[in-house]
Coordinates of C-alpha atoms in Angstrom, one line a residue:
M170 CA 136.3 129.4 102.7
A171 CA 136.2 127.4 106.0
T172 CA 136.9 123.7 105.5
D173 CA 133.6 122.6 107.2
Q174 CA 131.8 124.8 104.7
L175 CA 133.6 123.0 101.8
I176 CA 132.6 119.6 103.2
I177 CA 129.0 120.8 103.4
E178 CA 129.2 122.0 99.8
A179 CA 130.8 118.7 98.6
R180 CA 128.1 116.7 100.2
A181 CA 125.4 119.0 98.6
A182 CA 127.0 118.6 95.2
W183 CA 127.0 114.8 95.6
R184 CA 123.3 114.8 96.6
R185 CA 122.8 116.5 93.2
R186 CA 125.0 113.8 91.7
E187 CA 127.5 116.3 90.5
A188 CA 130.4 114.0 91.0
E189 CA 133.2 116.2 89.6
V190 CA 132.2 119.2 91.6
A191 CA 131.8 117.2 94.7
V192 CA 135.2 115.5 94.5
R193 CA 136.9 118.8 93.6
T194 CA 135.3 120.5 96.6
A195 CA 136.2 117.7 99.0
M196 CA 139.8 117.8 97.8
S197 CA 139.9 121.5 98.4
A198 CA 138.9 120.8 102.0
H199 CA 141.7 118.2 102.1
A200 CA 144.2 120.7 100.8
Q201 CA 143.3 123.0 103.6
G202 CA 143.9 120.3 106.2
D203 CA 140.4 118.9 106.8
A204 CA 140.8 115.2 107.7
E205 CA 137.3 114.4 106.2
G206 CA 138.1 115.8 102.8
L207 CA 140.1 113.0 101.2
P208 CA 137.9 110.1 102.6
L209 CA 134.8 112.0 101.4
A210 CA 136.4 112.5 97.9
C211 CA 137.2 108.7 97.8
S212 CA 133.7 107.7 98.8
I213 CA 132.1 110.0 96.2
A214 CA 134.5 108.9 93.4
L215 CA 133.8 105.2 94.1
R216 CA 130.0 105.6 94.3
A217 CA 130.0 107.6 91.1
Y218 CA 132.3 105.2 89.3
R219 CA 134.7 108.1 88.7
A220 CA 137.9 107.1 90.4
D221 CA 139.7 108.8 87.5
L222 CA 138.9 112.1 89.3
L223 CA 141.5 111.1 91.8
E224 CA 144.3 110.1 89.4
A225 CA 146.2 113.3 90.1
H226 CA 146.0 112.5 93.9
R227 CA 147.1 108.9 93.8
A228 CA 150.0 109.6 96.2
D229 CA 147.6 111.1 98.8
V230 CA 145.2 108.2 98.5
A231 CA 148.1 105.7 98.8
A232 CA 149.1 107.3 102.1
M233 CA 145.6 106.6 103.7
S234 CA 145.0 103.7 106.0
A235 CA 144.3 100.4 104.4
G236 CA 140.6 99.7 103.7
V237 CA 137.8 99.9 101.3
L238 CA 138.3 103.6 100.5
R239 CA 142.1 103.5 99.9
D240 CA 142.2 100.1 98.2
G241 CA 139.0 100.7 96.3
V242 CA 140.3 103.8 94.6
L243 CA 143.8 102.3 93.9
A244 CA 142.2 99.1 92.5
V245 CA 139.9 101.0 90.1
L246 CA 142.9 103.1 89.0
R247 CA 144.7 99.8 88.2
I248 CA 141.8 98.8 86.0
G249 CA 142.3 102.0 84.1
A250 CA 145.9 100.9 83.6
G251 CA 144.8 97.5 82.2
D252 CA 145.7 95.5 85.3
L253 CA 142.5 93.8 86.2
D254 CA 144.2 91.0 88.2
S255 CA 145.9 93.4 90.5
A256 CA 142.7 95.3 91.1
M257 CA 140.9 92.0 91.9
S258 CA 143.6 90.8 94.3
R259 CA 143.5 94.1 96.2
I260 CA 139.8 94.2 96.7
T261 CA 139.3 90.5 97.5
A262 CA 142.0 90.9 100.1
V263 CA 140.1 93.8 101.6
A264 CA 136.9 91.7 101.6
R265 CA 138.7 88.9 103.3
D266 CA 140.5 91.0 105.9
S267 CA 138.3 94.0 106.7
L268 CA 137.1 94.4 110.2
P269 CA 133.8 96.0 111.3
G270 CA 134.2 99.7 112.1
A271 CA 137.5 100.0 110.4
D272 CA 138.1 102.5 107.6
P273 CA 135.1 104.7 108.4
D274 CA 133.2 105.9 105.3
P275 CA 131.9 109.5 105.4
L276 CA 128.9 108.4 103.3
G277 CA 128.2 105.2 105.2
E278 CA 124.6 106.3 105.6
E279 CA 124.2 105.5 101.8
G280 CA 125.2 101.9 102.4
P281 CA 128.4 99.9 102.3
L282 CA 130.9 100.3 99.5
L283 CA 132.4 96.8 99.4
P284 CA 129.5 95.1 97.6
L285 CA 129.5 97.8 95.0
L286 CA 133.2 97.5 94.4
L287 CA 133.1 93.7 94.1
T288 CA 130.2 93.8 91.7
Y289 CA 132.1 96.4 89.6
L290 CA 135.1 94.1 89.5
A291 CA 132.8 91.2 88.5
T292 CA 131.5 93.2 85.7
G293 CA 135.1 94.0 84.5
A294 CA 136.1 90.3 84.8
A295 CA 133.0 89.2 82.8
A296 CA 133.7 91.8 80.1
S297 CA 137.2 90.4 79.8
G298 CA 136.1 86.8 79.6
A299 CA 137.8 86.0 82.9
W300 CA 134.9 83.8 84.0
V301 CA 136.6 82.2 87.0
R302 CA 137.6 85.6 88.5
A303 CA 134.1 86.9 87.8
R304 CA 132.6 84.1 89.7
E305 CA 135.0 84.8 92.7
C306 CA 133.9 88.4 92.7
I307 CA 130.2 87.6 92.4
D308 CA 130.4 85.2 95.4
A309 CA 132.4 87.7 97.4
A310 CA 129.9 90.4 96.6
R311 CA 127.0 88.2 97.7
A312 CA 128.8 87.4 100.9
A313 CA 129.4 91.2 101.5
V314 CA 125.7 91.9 100.9
A315 CA 124.8 89.2 103.4
T316 CA 127.2 90.6 106.0
A317 CA 126.0 94.2 105.4
S318 CA 122.4 93.0 105.8
A319 CA 123.2 91.1 109.0
D320 CA 125.1 94.1 110.5
A321 CA 122.7 96.8 109.5
G322 CA 120.8 98.3 112.4
E323 CA 117.4 99.8 112.3
G324 CA 117.2 102.7 109.8
A325 CA 120.4 101.7 108.0
A326 CA 120.6 102.6 104.3
A327 CA 119.7 99.9 101.9
L328 CA 122.0 98.9 99.1
P329 CA 121.1 100.5 95.7
P330 CA 118.5 98.4 93.8
Y331 CA 120.7 98.1 90.7
L332 CA 123.2 96.0 92.7
H333 CA 120.8 93.1 93.0
F334 CA 120.0 93.1 89.3
D335 CA 123.6 93.5 88.3
L336 CA 124.5 90.4 90.3
L337 CA 121.6 88.5 88.8
G338 CA 122.7 89.4 85.3
L339 CA 126.4 88.7 85.9
D340 CA 125.6 85.4 87.6
A341 CA 123.6 84.2 84.5
L342 CA 126.3 85.3 82.1
V343 CA 129.0 83.5 84.0
E344 CA 126.9 80.4 84.3
L345 CA 126.4 80.4 80.5
H346 CA 130.1 80.5 79.8
T347 CA 131.2 78.0 82.4
G348 CA 128.5 75.4 81.8
G349 CA 127.0 75.8 85.2
G350 CA 123.4 74.9 84.4
M351 CA 120.3 77.0 83.9
S352 CA 119.3 78.2 87.3
A353 CA 120.8 81.6 87.2
R354 CA 119.4 82.2 83.7
R355 CA 115.9 81.3 84.9
A356 CA 116.3 83.5 88.0
L357 CA 117.3 86.5 85.8
A358 CA 114.4 85.9 83.3
E359 CA 111.9 85.5 86.1
A360 CA 113.1 88.8 87.8
I361 CA 112.9 90.8 84.5
A362 CA 109.6 89.4 83.1
P363 CA 107.1 91.1 85.6
L364 CA 109.0 94.4 85.3
R365 CA 108.7 94.2 81.5
M366 CA 105.0 93.4 81.7
R367 CA 104.3 96.3 84.0
N368 CA 106.6 98.5 81.9
T369 CA 108.6 99.5 85.0
L370 CA 112.1 98.7 83.8
T371 CA 114.5 101.5 84.8
A372 CA 118.2 102.4 84.8
D373 CA 118.5 99.9 87.7
H374 CA 117.9 97.1 85.3
A375 CA 120.2 98.2 82.4
L376 CA 123.1 95.8 83.0
A377 CA 120.8 92.9 83.8
L378 CA 119.0 93.5 80.4
I379 CA 122.3 93.5 78.6
C380 CA 123.4 90.3 80.2
L381 CA 120.1 88.7 79.2
G382 CA 120.5 90.0 75.7
S383 CA 124.1 88.5 75.5
I384 CA 122.8 85.1 76.7
E385 CA 120.0 85.2 74.0
H386 CA 122.6 86.2 71.4
T387 CA 124.8 83.3 72.2
A388 CA 121.7 81.0 72.0
G389 CA 120.9 82.3 68.5
R390 CA 117.7 84.1 69.6
L391 CA 118.6 87.3 67.8
G392 CA 115.3 89.0 67.9
E393 CA 115.0 88.7 71.7
A394 CA 118.7 89.6 72.0
A395 CA 118.2 92.8 70.1
I396 CA 115.2 93.9 72.2
N397 CA 117.0 93.4 75.5
L398 CA 120.4 94.9 74.4
G399 CA 118.7 97.9 72.9
R400 CA 116.6 98.6 75.9
G401 CA 119.5 98.0 78.3
A402 CA 121.7 100.4 76.3
R403 CA 119.0 103.1 76.3
L404 CA 118.4 102.8 80.0
A405 CA 122.0 102.8 81.0
P406 CA 122.7 105.9 83.1
E407 CA 125.3 108.5 82.1
W408 CA 127.6 107.5 84.9
R409 CA 127.8 103.9 83.5
P410 CA 129.3 104.4 80.0
G411 CA 130.7 100.9 80.0
V412 CA 127.2 99.4 80.3
R413 CA 125.9 101.6 77.5
I414 CA 128.7 101.0 75.1
H415 CA 128.7 97.2 75.6
G416 CA 125.0 97.2 74.9
E417 CA 125.4 99.3 71.8
V418 CA 128.3 97.3 70.4
E419 CA 126.6 93.9 70.9
L420 CA 123.3 95.3 69.6
A421 CA 125.1 96.4 66.4
F422 CA 126.7 92.9 66.1
V423 CA 123.3 91.3 66.4
R424 CA 121.9 93.7 63.8
I425 CA 124.7 92.7 61.5
R426 CA 124.0 89.0 62.0
Q427 CA 120.3 89.7 61.3
G428 CA 121.2 91.4 58.0
R429 CA 120.1 94.8 59.2
W430 CA 123.4 96.5 58.5
R431 CA 121.9 100.0 58.1
D432 CA 120.4 99.7 61.6
A433 CA 123.8 98.6 62.9
V434 CA 125.4 101.7 61.4
D435 CA 122.8 103.9 63.1
V436 CA 123.6 102.2 66.4
V437 CA 127.4 102.6 66.3
R438 CA 127.5 106.1 64.8
A439 CA 127.8 107.7 68.2
T440 CA 129.5 104.7 69.9
V441 CA 132.8 106.2 71.2
A442 CA 134.6 105.3 74.4
P443 CA 134.6 108.4 76.6
L444 CA 138.2 109.6 77.2
E445 CA 137.5 110.7 80.8
S446 CA 136.4 107.2 81.8
V447 CA 138.7 104.9 83.7
E448 CA 137.3 102.2 81.4
H449 CA 138.3 103.9 78.2
D450 CA 141.0 101.4 77.3
W451 CA 138.6 98.5 77.9
L452 CA 135.8 100.0 75.9
E453 CA 137.8 101.3 72.9
P454 CA 138.5 97.9 71.4
Q455 CA 134.8 97.1 71.4
A456 CA 133.9 100.3 69.6
L457 CA 136.7 100.0 67.1
A458 CA 136.0 96.3 66.4
V459 CA 132.4 96.9 65.3
H460 CA 133.3 100.0 63.3
G461 CA 136.0 98.0 61.5
L462 CA 133.6 95.1 60.9
L463 CA 131.0 97.4 59.3
L464 CA 133.7 99.0 57.0
A465 CA 134.8 95.6 55.9
L466 CA 131.4 94.2 55.3
R467 CA 130.5 97.3 53.2
G468 CA 133.5 96.6 50.9
D469 CA 136.2 98.9 52.3
L470 CA 138.6 96.2 53.3
E471 CA 141.6 98.4 53.5
A472 CA 140.1 101.0 55.9
G473 CA 138.3 98.3 57.8
G474 CA 141.5 96.3 58.1
L475 CA 143.3 99.2 59.7
V476 CA 140.6 99.7 62.3
L477 CA 140.4 96.0 63.1
E478 CA 144.2 95.8 63.5
R479 CA 144.1 98.7 66.0
A480 CA 141.3 96.9 67.9
E481 CA 143.3 93.6 68.0
L482 CA 146.4 95.5 69.2
L483 CA 144.4 97.1 72.1
C484 CA 142.9 93.7 73.0
R485 CA 146.3 92.3 73.8
D486 CA 146.7 94.7 76.7
T487 CA 143.1 95.0 77.8
P488 CA 141.2 91.8 76.8
S489 CA 137.6 92.3 75.8
F490 CA 135.4 89.2 75.3
L491 CA 132.9 91.2 73.2
A492 CA 135.6 92.7 71.0
H493 CA 137.1 89.3 70.5
M494 CA 133.7 88.0 69.3
V495 CA 133.3 90.8 66.9
L496 CA 136.9 90.5 65.6
T497 CA 136.4 86.8 65.0
H498 CA 133.3 87.5 62.9
A499 CA 135.2 90.2 61.0
R500 CA 138.1 87.8 60.3
L501 CA 135.6 85.2 59.0
M502 CA 133.8 87.7 56.8
V503 CA 137.1 89.2 55.4
A504 CA 138.5 85.7 54.7
I505 CA 135.3 84.7 52.7
T506 CA 135.3 88.0 50.8
R507 CA 138.9 87.5 49.8
S508 CA 138.5 83.8 49.2
D509 CA 141.2 83.3 51.7
W510 CA 140.3 79.7 52.7
T511 CA 143.4 79.1 54.8
G512 CA 142.7 82.3 56.7
L513 CA 139.1 81.1 57.2
R514 CA 140.2 77.7 58.6
R515 CA 142.7 79.4 60.9
T516 CA 140.1 81.7 62.3
L517 CA 137.6 78.8 62.8
E518 CA 140.3 76.8 64.7
D519 CA 141.1 79.8 66.9
A520 CA 137.4 80.3 67.7
A521 CA 137.0 76.6 68.6
E522 CA 139.4 76.9 71.6
P523 CA 138.0 75.9 75.0
G524 CA 136.4 78.7 77.0
Y525 CA 135.2 80.6 73.9
R526 CA 131.4 80.5 73.4
R527 CA 130.6 81.1 69.8
P528 CA 127.5 83.2 69.0
Y529 CA 126.7 81.0 65.9
R530 CA 124.0 78.4 65.5
R531 CA 125.2 74.8 65.0
D532 CA 124.3 74.8 61.3
E533 CA 126.1 78.1 60.7
W534 CA 129.2 76.7 62.4
W535 CA 129.2 73.5 60.3
M536 CA 128.5 75.6 57.1
L537 CA 131.7 77.7 57.7
N538 CA 133.9 74.7 58.5
L539 CA 132.8 72.7 55.5
L540 CA 133.2 75.8 53.3
A541 CA 136.8 75.9 54.3
A542 CA 137.3 72.2 53.8
W543 CA 135.8 72.2 50.4
H544 CA 137.8 75.1 49.0
L545 CA 141.0 73.7 50.5
G546 CA 140.4 70.5 48.6
R547 CA 140.0 68.3 51.7
I548 CA 137.3 66.1 50.1
D549 CA 137.5 63.3 52.7
E550 CA 137.1 65.7 55.5
F551 CA 134.2 67.4 53.7
R552 CA 132.6 64.0 53.1
R553 CA 132.9 63.0 56.8
G554 CA 131.6 66.4 57.9
V555 CA 128.4 66.0 55.7
A556 CA 127.9 62.5 57.0
I557 CA 128.2 63.6 60.7
W558 CA 125.9 66.6 60.0
A559 CA 123.3 64.2 58.5
R560 CA 123.0 62.4 61.9
M561 CA 122.4 65.6 63.8
E562 CA 119.0 66.6 65.0
G563 CA 117.5 69.3 62.7
A564 CA 119.9 68.8 59.8
E565 CA 117.1 68.2 57.3
Q566 CA 115.6 71.6 58.1
S567 CA 118.8 73.4 57.3
A568 CA 119.3 75.1 53.9
Y569 CA 123.0 74.9 54.4
Y570 CA 123.0 71.2 55.0
W571 CA 121.1 70.5 51.8
A572 CA 123.4 72.9 49.8
Y573 CA 126.3 70.8 50.9
V574 CA 124.5 67.5 50.1
S575 CA 124.0 68.9 46.6
I576 CA 127.7 69.8 46.3
L577 CA 128.8 66.3 47.3
A578 CA 126.2 64.6 45.2
E579 CA 127.3 66.6 42.1
Y580 CA 130.9 65.8 42.9
D581 CA 130.1 62.1 42.9
G582 CA 128.0 62.3 39.7
R583 CA 124.7 61.6 41.5
H584 CA 122.8 64.3 39.6
P585 CA 119.2 63.4 40.5
E586 CA 120.1 63.5 44.2
A587 CA 122.0 66.8 43.6
A588 CA 119.0 68.4 41.9
D589 CA 116.7 67.3 44.7
A590 CA 119.1 68.7 47.3
V591 CA 119.3 72.0 45.5
A592 CA 115.6 72.3 45.5
R593 CA 115.4 71.4 49.2
S594 CA 118.1 74.0 50.1
L595 CA 116.1 76.8 48.3
D596 CA 112.8 75.7 49.9
R597 CA 114.4 76.0 53.4
L598 CA 115.7 79.6 53.0
S599 CA 114.1 81.8 55.6
P600 CA 114.5 85.4 56.9
D601 CA 116.1 83.9 60.0
L602 CA 119.2 83.0 58.1
D603 CA 122.1 85.4 57.7
P604 CA 121.6 87.1 54.4
L605 CA 125.2 86.3 53.4
G606 CA 124.3 82.6 54.0
R607 CA 121.1 83.0 51.9
A608 CA 123.2 84.5 49.0
W609 CA 125.6 81.6 49.3
V610 CA 122.9 79.0 49.0
R611 CA 121.5 80.7 46.0
T612 CA 125.0 80.8 44.4
V613 CA 125.3 77.0 44.9
A614 CA 121.9 76.6 43.2
G615 CA 122.9 79.0 40.4
I616 CA 126.1 77.0 39.7
Y617 CA 124.3 73.7 39.6
Y618 CA 121.5 75.0 37.4
S619 CA 124.0 76.5 35.0
R620 CA 125.7 73.1 34.6
F621 CA 122.9 70.5 34.9
G622 CA 119.5 72.2 35.5
T623 CA 117.0 69.8 37.0
L624 CA 117.0 67.2 34.2
G625 CA 120.7 67.0 33.5
V626 CA 120.5 69.8 30.9
P627 CA 121.8 73.3 31.7
D628 CA 119.0 75.7 32.7
P629 CA 120.5 79.2 32.3
V630 CA 117.2 80.9 33.1
R631 CA 116.9 79.3 36.5
A632 CA 120.7 79.8 37.1
L633 CA 120.4 83.5 36.3
A634 CA 117.4 83.8 38.6
A635 CA 119.3 82.4 41.5
Y636 CA 122.3 84.7 40.8
E637 CA 120.0 87.7 40.5
E638 CA 118.3 87.0 43.8
A639 CA 121.7 86.7 45.5
S640 CA 122.9 89.9 43.9
A641 CA 119.8 91.8 45.0
E642 CA 120.1 90.6 48.5
L643 CA 123.7 91.7 48.8
S644 CA 123.0 95.1 47.2
D645 CA 120.1 95.7 49.5
L646 CA 122.2 94.7 52.4
G647 CA 125.0 97.1 51.5
A648 CA 127.7 94.4 51.0
A649 CA 129.3 96.5 48.2
G650 CA 132.4 94.2 47.7
L651 CA 130.4 91.0 47.4
A652 CA 127.5 92.6 45.5
E653 CA 130.0 93.9 42.9
R654 CA 131.3 90.4 42.4
Y655 CA 127.8 89.0 42.0
E656 CA 126.8 91.7 39.6
A657 CA 129.7 90.6 37.4
I658 CA 128.4 87.0 37.5
V659 CA 124.9 88.2 36.6
A660 CA 126.2 90.3 33.7
Q661 CA 128.2 87.4 32.4
S662 CA 125.3 84.9 32.8
T663 CA 122.9 87.4 31.1
A664 CA 125.2 87.7 28.1
E665 CA 125.6 84.0 27.8
L666 CA 121.8 83.5 28.1
M667 CA 121.2 86.0 25.3
L668 CA 124.0 84.6 23.1
G669 CA 122.7 81.0 23.6
D670 CA 119.1 81.9 23.0
R671 CA 118.2 80.3 19.6
S672 CA 114.5 80.1 20.1
G673 CA 113.8 83.6 18.8
Q674 CA 111.4 84.0 21.8
P675 CA 112.7 86.7 24.2
A676 CA 110.1 85.5 26.8
A677 CA 112.0 82.3 27.1
R678 CA 114.8 84.2 28.9
L679 CA 112.5 85.1 31.7
T680 CA 111.3 83.1 34.7
E681 CA 107.5 82.6 35.2
Q682 CA 107.3 85.4 37.7
Q683 CA 109.3 87.8 35.5
R684 CA 106.9 87.0 32.6
K685 CA 103.9 88.0 34.7
V686 CA 105.6 91.3 35.7
A687 CA 106.8 91.9 32.1
R688 CA 103.2 91.3 30.8
A689 CA 101.8 93.9 33.3
V690 CA 104.6 96.4 32.4
G691 CA 103.7 96.0 28.7
Q692 CA 100.1 96.7 29.5
G693 CA 101.1 100.0 31.0
Y694 CA 100.7 99.3 34.7
T695 CA 103.0 101.1 37.2
S696 CA 105.2 99.3 39.7
G697 CA 102.8 100.2 42.5
E698 CA 99.8 98.8 40.5
I699 CA 101.7 95.6 39.6
A700 CA 102.5 95.1 43.2
G701 CA 98.8 95.2 44.1
I702 CA 97.9 92.8 41.2
L703 CA 100.6 90.2 41.9
H704 CA 100.6 90.6 45.7
L705 CA 104.3 91.7 45.8
S706 CA 106.0 94.7 47.3
K707 CA 106.8 97.6 45.0
R708 CA 110.5 97.1 45.8
T709 CA 110.3 93.5 44.5
V710 CA 108.5 94.6 41.4
D711 CA 111.2 97.2 40.6
Y712 CA 113.8 94.5 41.2
H713 CA 112.1 92.2 38.7
V714 CA 111.7 95.1 36.1
A715 CA 115.5 95.8 36.3
N716 CA 116.3 92.2 35.7
I717 CA 113.8 91.9 32.9
M718 CA 115.3 94.8 31.1
R719 CA 118.8 93.3 31.5
R720 CA 117.7 89.9 30.2
L721 CA 115.9 91.4 27.2
G722 CA 118.7 93.9 26.5
V723 CA 116.5 96.9 26.7
S724 CA 116.9 100.2 28.5
S725 CA 113.4 101.3 29.3
R726 CA 110.0 99.9 30.5
R727 CA 108.4 101.0 27.2
E728 CA 110.7 98.7 25.3
I729 CA 109.7 95.6 27.4
G730 CA 106.3 95.6 25.7
R731 CA 107.8 96.1 22.3
V732 CA 110.2 93.3 22.6
L733 CA 107.6 90.9 24.0
D734 CA 105.0 92.2 21.6
D735 CA 102.5 92.2 24.5
R736 CA 101.2 95.8 24.4
P737 CA 97.4 96.4 24.8

């Protein structure tokens, strides 16, 4: 086939956005001696974010004249090799030294390549947590956009719309992690809001939405974060797998922090770094980290540990800020599950290093640090920490704060204060808290009630109720390892309650709510009917019935009425 026909076919394939066919056809023209073949292949590969298609032709590319086409392809291939710094140096040098009219682009009618390349590098730098380098690339990209706009003649092709939104999102993300104020975040939110209201968000806005979701995640606004991350991941076009995978991984992480572990599993089930992508080695640690975290949280510490170790190993060569965040959370959760308080303290210290923005609220962070201090026996440090926390704004609204006040008051023998603090901690439990944190607060309450009750006398009924609620929450969550541990506590507490019951009144083993449910069961009502009578969910009623049977030592609903002698 004539080379000019091959060039025509390559261009036609690119207009259909069939990048592989277009590059292969252009390289066939190059092999037959057409001087336009290789530059066209380079331009198509860069615009399609598929420089990997030219990996086998690296030597041919390197022999081209210096400029955006040659250095752009070689830079992106360096990213694939894990050398982000080298890629950035090459492209920023091109941006600095390029001359108008040099390095002619066969697809110049589609707009200049340099702003796209610089924005792509900024994305890679931000994903790696290299905030200073990301800022350099963003500034250079904006300068390149300004130059292109000034040089463009009448009828010149405009830059793709997604470039503007990519830069808005990246700018806001870098601003967050470098303490640069709030202006970029406001600009991003203001640009997205009218599009959301008109329901006109498209693939052009995918990265901007994910950046906005990441910012909201770090600020603790998990609901808003999930909405934007999920939408950004869904809108990400096929040719931007890095955007999609980053959105999916961070969405799964947010779902985990919300206690929606099953939703997280659904998100990551198909989250796999594509082998053909030049970004594979940068994306794989993210996908592995969240897979490993879910395995560990659900009780398979051995399998989860192997996956997490692999992710950590990959991060050494290709740093990923998101993978690092997920791995930190995994190390925290594994340490707590194993009661490895030294490991918990070490992980907290690592995460406190400058330049690392934690995705935890302040009360969550203090809760974790004081948990480590208490279990390591550092009472003076624990006491100072509680005192500092008490002076912080919002401390009195934190269930975690009051749980620690109760622990310290009990340690000092101030039991009326401890009982009051336990009650305050339970009153402040809310759906916004991490379910593992809620379970911990209930455990603190259960331990206190089992020892001192509310009046200085052990109250095994209230203690068991707290343990049961913690166990139910963990079981519903899917935290198999922790749920098993709590089930053992519940079983032991139930046995002690039954053994210590000298009243001869089985109803005394039940809480007031359980007595209401038991009375209705004894009268023959179904769980659905009881739910309507008591304004509860059927799931809550079934949970109460299971605990009632355990406390009464019976194995069927029919026996509940017999034991309580409350049949119609």
